[in-house]
CSV table of C-alpha atoms in Angstrom, one decimal:
chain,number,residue,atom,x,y,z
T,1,UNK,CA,-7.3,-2.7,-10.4
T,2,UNK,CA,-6.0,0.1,-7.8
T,3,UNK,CA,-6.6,-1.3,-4.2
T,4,UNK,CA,-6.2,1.5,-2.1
T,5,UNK,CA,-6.5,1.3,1.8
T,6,UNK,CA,-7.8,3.8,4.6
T,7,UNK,CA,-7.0,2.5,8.0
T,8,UNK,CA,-6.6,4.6,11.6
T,9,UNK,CA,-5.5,3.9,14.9
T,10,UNK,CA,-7.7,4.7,18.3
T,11,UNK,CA,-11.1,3.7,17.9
T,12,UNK,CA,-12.4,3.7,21.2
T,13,UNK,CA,-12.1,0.6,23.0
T,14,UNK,CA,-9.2,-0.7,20.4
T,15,UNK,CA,-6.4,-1.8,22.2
T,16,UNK,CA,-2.4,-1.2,21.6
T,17,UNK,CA,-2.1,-4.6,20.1
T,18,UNK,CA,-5.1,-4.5,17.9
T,19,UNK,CA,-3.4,-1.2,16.5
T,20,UNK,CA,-0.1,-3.1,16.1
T,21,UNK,CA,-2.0,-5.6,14.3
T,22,UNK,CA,-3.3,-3.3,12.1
T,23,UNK,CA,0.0,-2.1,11.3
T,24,UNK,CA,1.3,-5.6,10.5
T,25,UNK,CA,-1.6,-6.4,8.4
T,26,UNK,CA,-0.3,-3.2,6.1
T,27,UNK,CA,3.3,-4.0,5.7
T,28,UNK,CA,2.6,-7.4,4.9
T,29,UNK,CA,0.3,-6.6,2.5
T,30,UNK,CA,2.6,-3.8,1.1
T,31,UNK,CA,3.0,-5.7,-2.3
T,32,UNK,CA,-0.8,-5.6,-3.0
T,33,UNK,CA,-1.3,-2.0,-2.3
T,34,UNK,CA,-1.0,1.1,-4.1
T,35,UNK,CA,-1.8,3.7,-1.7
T,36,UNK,CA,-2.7,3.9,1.2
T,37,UNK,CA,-4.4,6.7,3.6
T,38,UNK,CA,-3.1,6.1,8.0
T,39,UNK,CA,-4.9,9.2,10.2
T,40,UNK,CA,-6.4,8.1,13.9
T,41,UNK,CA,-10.1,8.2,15.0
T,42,UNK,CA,-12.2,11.6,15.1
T,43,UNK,CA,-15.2,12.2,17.3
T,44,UNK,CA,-17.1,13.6,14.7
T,45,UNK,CA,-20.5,15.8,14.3
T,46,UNK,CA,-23.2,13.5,14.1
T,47,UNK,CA,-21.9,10.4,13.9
T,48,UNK,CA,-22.5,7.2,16.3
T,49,UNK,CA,-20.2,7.8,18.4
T,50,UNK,CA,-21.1,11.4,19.4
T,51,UNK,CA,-24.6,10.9,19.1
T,52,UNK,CA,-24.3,7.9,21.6
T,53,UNK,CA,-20.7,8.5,23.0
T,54,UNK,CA,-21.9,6.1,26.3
T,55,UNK,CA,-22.2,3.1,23.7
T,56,UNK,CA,-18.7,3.5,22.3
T,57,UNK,CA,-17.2,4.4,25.9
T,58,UNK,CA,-16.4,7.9,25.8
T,59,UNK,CA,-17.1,11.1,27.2
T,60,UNK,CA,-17.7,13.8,24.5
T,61,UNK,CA,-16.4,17.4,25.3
T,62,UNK,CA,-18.0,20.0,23.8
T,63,UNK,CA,-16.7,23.5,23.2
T,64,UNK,CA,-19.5,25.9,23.8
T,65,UNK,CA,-17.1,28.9,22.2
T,66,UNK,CA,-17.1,27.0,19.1
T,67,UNK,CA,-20.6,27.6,17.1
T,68,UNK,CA,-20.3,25.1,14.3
T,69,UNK,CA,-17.8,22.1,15.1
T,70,UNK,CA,-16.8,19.6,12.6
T,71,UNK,CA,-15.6,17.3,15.2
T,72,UNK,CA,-15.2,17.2,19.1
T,73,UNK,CA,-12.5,16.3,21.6
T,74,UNK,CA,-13.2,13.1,23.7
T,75,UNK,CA,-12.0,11.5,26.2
T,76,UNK,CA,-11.8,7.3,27.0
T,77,UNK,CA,-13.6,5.9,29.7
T,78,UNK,CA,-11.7,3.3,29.9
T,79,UNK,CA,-7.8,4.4,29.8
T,80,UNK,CA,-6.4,0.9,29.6
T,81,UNK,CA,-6.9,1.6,26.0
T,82,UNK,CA,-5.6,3.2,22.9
T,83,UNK,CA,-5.8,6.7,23.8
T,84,UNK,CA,-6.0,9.6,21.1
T,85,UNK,CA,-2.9,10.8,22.0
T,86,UNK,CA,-1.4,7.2,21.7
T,87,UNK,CA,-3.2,6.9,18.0
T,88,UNK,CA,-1.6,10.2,17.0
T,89,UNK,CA,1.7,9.2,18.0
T,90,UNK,CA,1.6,5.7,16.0
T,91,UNK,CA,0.1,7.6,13.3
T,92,UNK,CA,3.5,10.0,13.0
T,93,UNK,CA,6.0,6.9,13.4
T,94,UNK,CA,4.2,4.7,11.0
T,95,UNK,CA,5.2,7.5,8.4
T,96,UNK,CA,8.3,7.7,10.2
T,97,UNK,CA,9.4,4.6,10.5
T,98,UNK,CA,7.6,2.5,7.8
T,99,UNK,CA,7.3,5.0,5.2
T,100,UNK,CA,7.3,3.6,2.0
T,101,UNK,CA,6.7,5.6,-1.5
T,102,UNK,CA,3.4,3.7,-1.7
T,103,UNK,CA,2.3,5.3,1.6
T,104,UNK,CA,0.5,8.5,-0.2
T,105,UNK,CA,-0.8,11.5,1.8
T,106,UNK,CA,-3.8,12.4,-0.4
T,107,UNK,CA,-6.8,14.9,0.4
T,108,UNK,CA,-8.8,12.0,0.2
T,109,UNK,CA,-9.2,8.2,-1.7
T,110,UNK,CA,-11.6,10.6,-3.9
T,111,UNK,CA,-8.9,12.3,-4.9
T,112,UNK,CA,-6.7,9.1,-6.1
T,113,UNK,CA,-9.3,7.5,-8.1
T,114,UNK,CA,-9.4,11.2,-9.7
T,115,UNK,CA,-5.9,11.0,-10.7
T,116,UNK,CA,-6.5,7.2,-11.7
T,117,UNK,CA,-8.9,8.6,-14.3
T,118,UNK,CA,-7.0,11.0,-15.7
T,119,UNK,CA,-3.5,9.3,-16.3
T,120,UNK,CA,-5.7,5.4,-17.0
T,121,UNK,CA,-2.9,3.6,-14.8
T,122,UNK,CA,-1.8,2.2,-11.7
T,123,UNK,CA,1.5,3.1,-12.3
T,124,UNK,CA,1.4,6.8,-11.0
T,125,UNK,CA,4.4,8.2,-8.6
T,126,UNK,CA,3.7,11.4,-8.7
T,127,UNK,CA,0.9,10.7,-6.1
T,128,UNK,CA,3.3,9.1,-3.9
T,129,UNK,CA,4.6,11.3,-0.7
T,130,UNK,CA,8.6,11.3,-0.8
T,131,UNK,CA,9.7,11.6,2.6
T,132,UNK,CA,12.7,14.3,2.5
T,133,UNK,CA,14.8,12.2,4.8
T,134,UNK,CA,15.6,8.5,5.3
T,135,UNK,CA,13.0,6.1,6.8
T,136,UNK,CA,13.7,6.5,10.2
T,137,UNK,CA,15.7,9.4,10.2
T,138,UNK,CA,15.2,11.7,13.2
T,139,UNK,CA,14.3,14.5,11.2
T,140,UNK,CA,11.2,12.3,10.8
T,141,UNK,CA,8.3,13.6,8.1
T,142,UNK,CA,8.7,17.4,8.9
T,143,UNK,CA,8.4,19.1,5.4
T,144,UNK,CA,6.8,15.7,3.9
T,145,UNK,CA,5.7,16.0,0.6
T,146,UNK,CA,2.0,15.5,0.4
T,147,UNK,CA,-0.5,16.3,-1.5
T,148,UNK,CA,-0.2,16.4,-5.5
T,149,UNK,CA,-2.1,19.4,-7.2
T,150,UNK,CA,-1.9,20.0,-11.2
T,151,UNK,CA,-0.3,22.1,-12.4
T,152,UNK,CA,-1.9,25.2,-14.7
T,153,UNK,CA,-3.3,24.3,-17.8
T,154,UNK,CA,-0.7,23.3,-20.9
T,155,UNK,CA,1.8,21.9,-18.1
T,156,UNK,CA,2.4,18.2,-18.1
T,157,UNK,CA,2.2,16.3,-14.8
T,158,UNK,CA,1.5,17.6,-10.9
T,159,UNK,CA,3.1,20.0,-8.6
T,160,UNK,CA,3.0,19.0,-5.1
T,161,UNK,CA,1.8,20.9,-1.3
T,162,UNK,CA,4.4,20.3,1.2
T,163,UNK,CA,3.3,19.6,4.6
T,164,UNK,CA,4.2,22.5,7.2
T,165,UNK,CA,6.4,21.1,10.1
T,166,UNK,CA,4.6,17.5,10.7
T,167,UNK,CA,7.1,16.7,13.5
């Protein structure tokens, strides 16, 4: 059994303690999970929240230059909470801070169960991001090692993306 887990920070109304609480509920659990996808919340196309931004207390900003957005920018009405910006931030020193290997930066949980399939194991590191400098370290995840692709056909195991200057 593979128990992956996709959290993010900022959904409108959450507050800076709810998202710390979210955080804690992940690194206790770190022994009971195998990977693990942390982004923050996106306004986007059609979903409740644009569709009925009032509801969810914010204010949708739409780009008129823009013909077919996938997402928008937004704004809180309330700014005594988690802001975007705010969830960003936590988002970059969660990988910075509390990186572990089993923190993987995958397209997508898709993706994982793909590479479950293949290899017919838990027990897969080359999926896991390696962060080129200590946990902590002030270079923080800048040139992280993300996103596993194979390699061409004949080779044996998976090539990796590197991220370009996550700072």
């Amino acid at each position: 059994i593979w128990n992956h887990v996709m959290a993010f920070y900022g959904f409108p109304g959450e507050t800076l303690d709810e998202a710390l609480e979210t955080r804690q509920f992940v690194l206790e659990n770190q022994p009971v999970i195998h990977s693990m996808e942390l982004f923050y919340f996106v306004a986007y196309r059609h979903t409740p929240m644009v569709r009925n931004p009032e509801k969810f207390g914010i204010t949708i900003h739409k780009q008129e230059e823009y013909d077919l957005p996938l997402d928008y920018y937004y704004t809180l009405n309330d700014p005594s909470t988690l802001s975007c910006m705010d969830a960003m931030q936590m988002c970059e020193e969660f990988y910075k801070n509390d990186f572990h290997p089993w923190a993987v930066r995958v397209n997508s949980r898709e993706h994982v169960f793909l590479y479950i399939s293949k290899f017919g194991t838990n027990q897969l590191p080359q999926i896991y991001a390696k962060q080129p400098a200590a946990v902590g370290a002030a270079e923080g995840v800048s040139g992280l090692i993300t996103w596993p692709v194979a390699h061409t056909e004949g080779d044996e195991g998976m090539a990796r993306v590197v991220s370009h200057g996550i700072s």
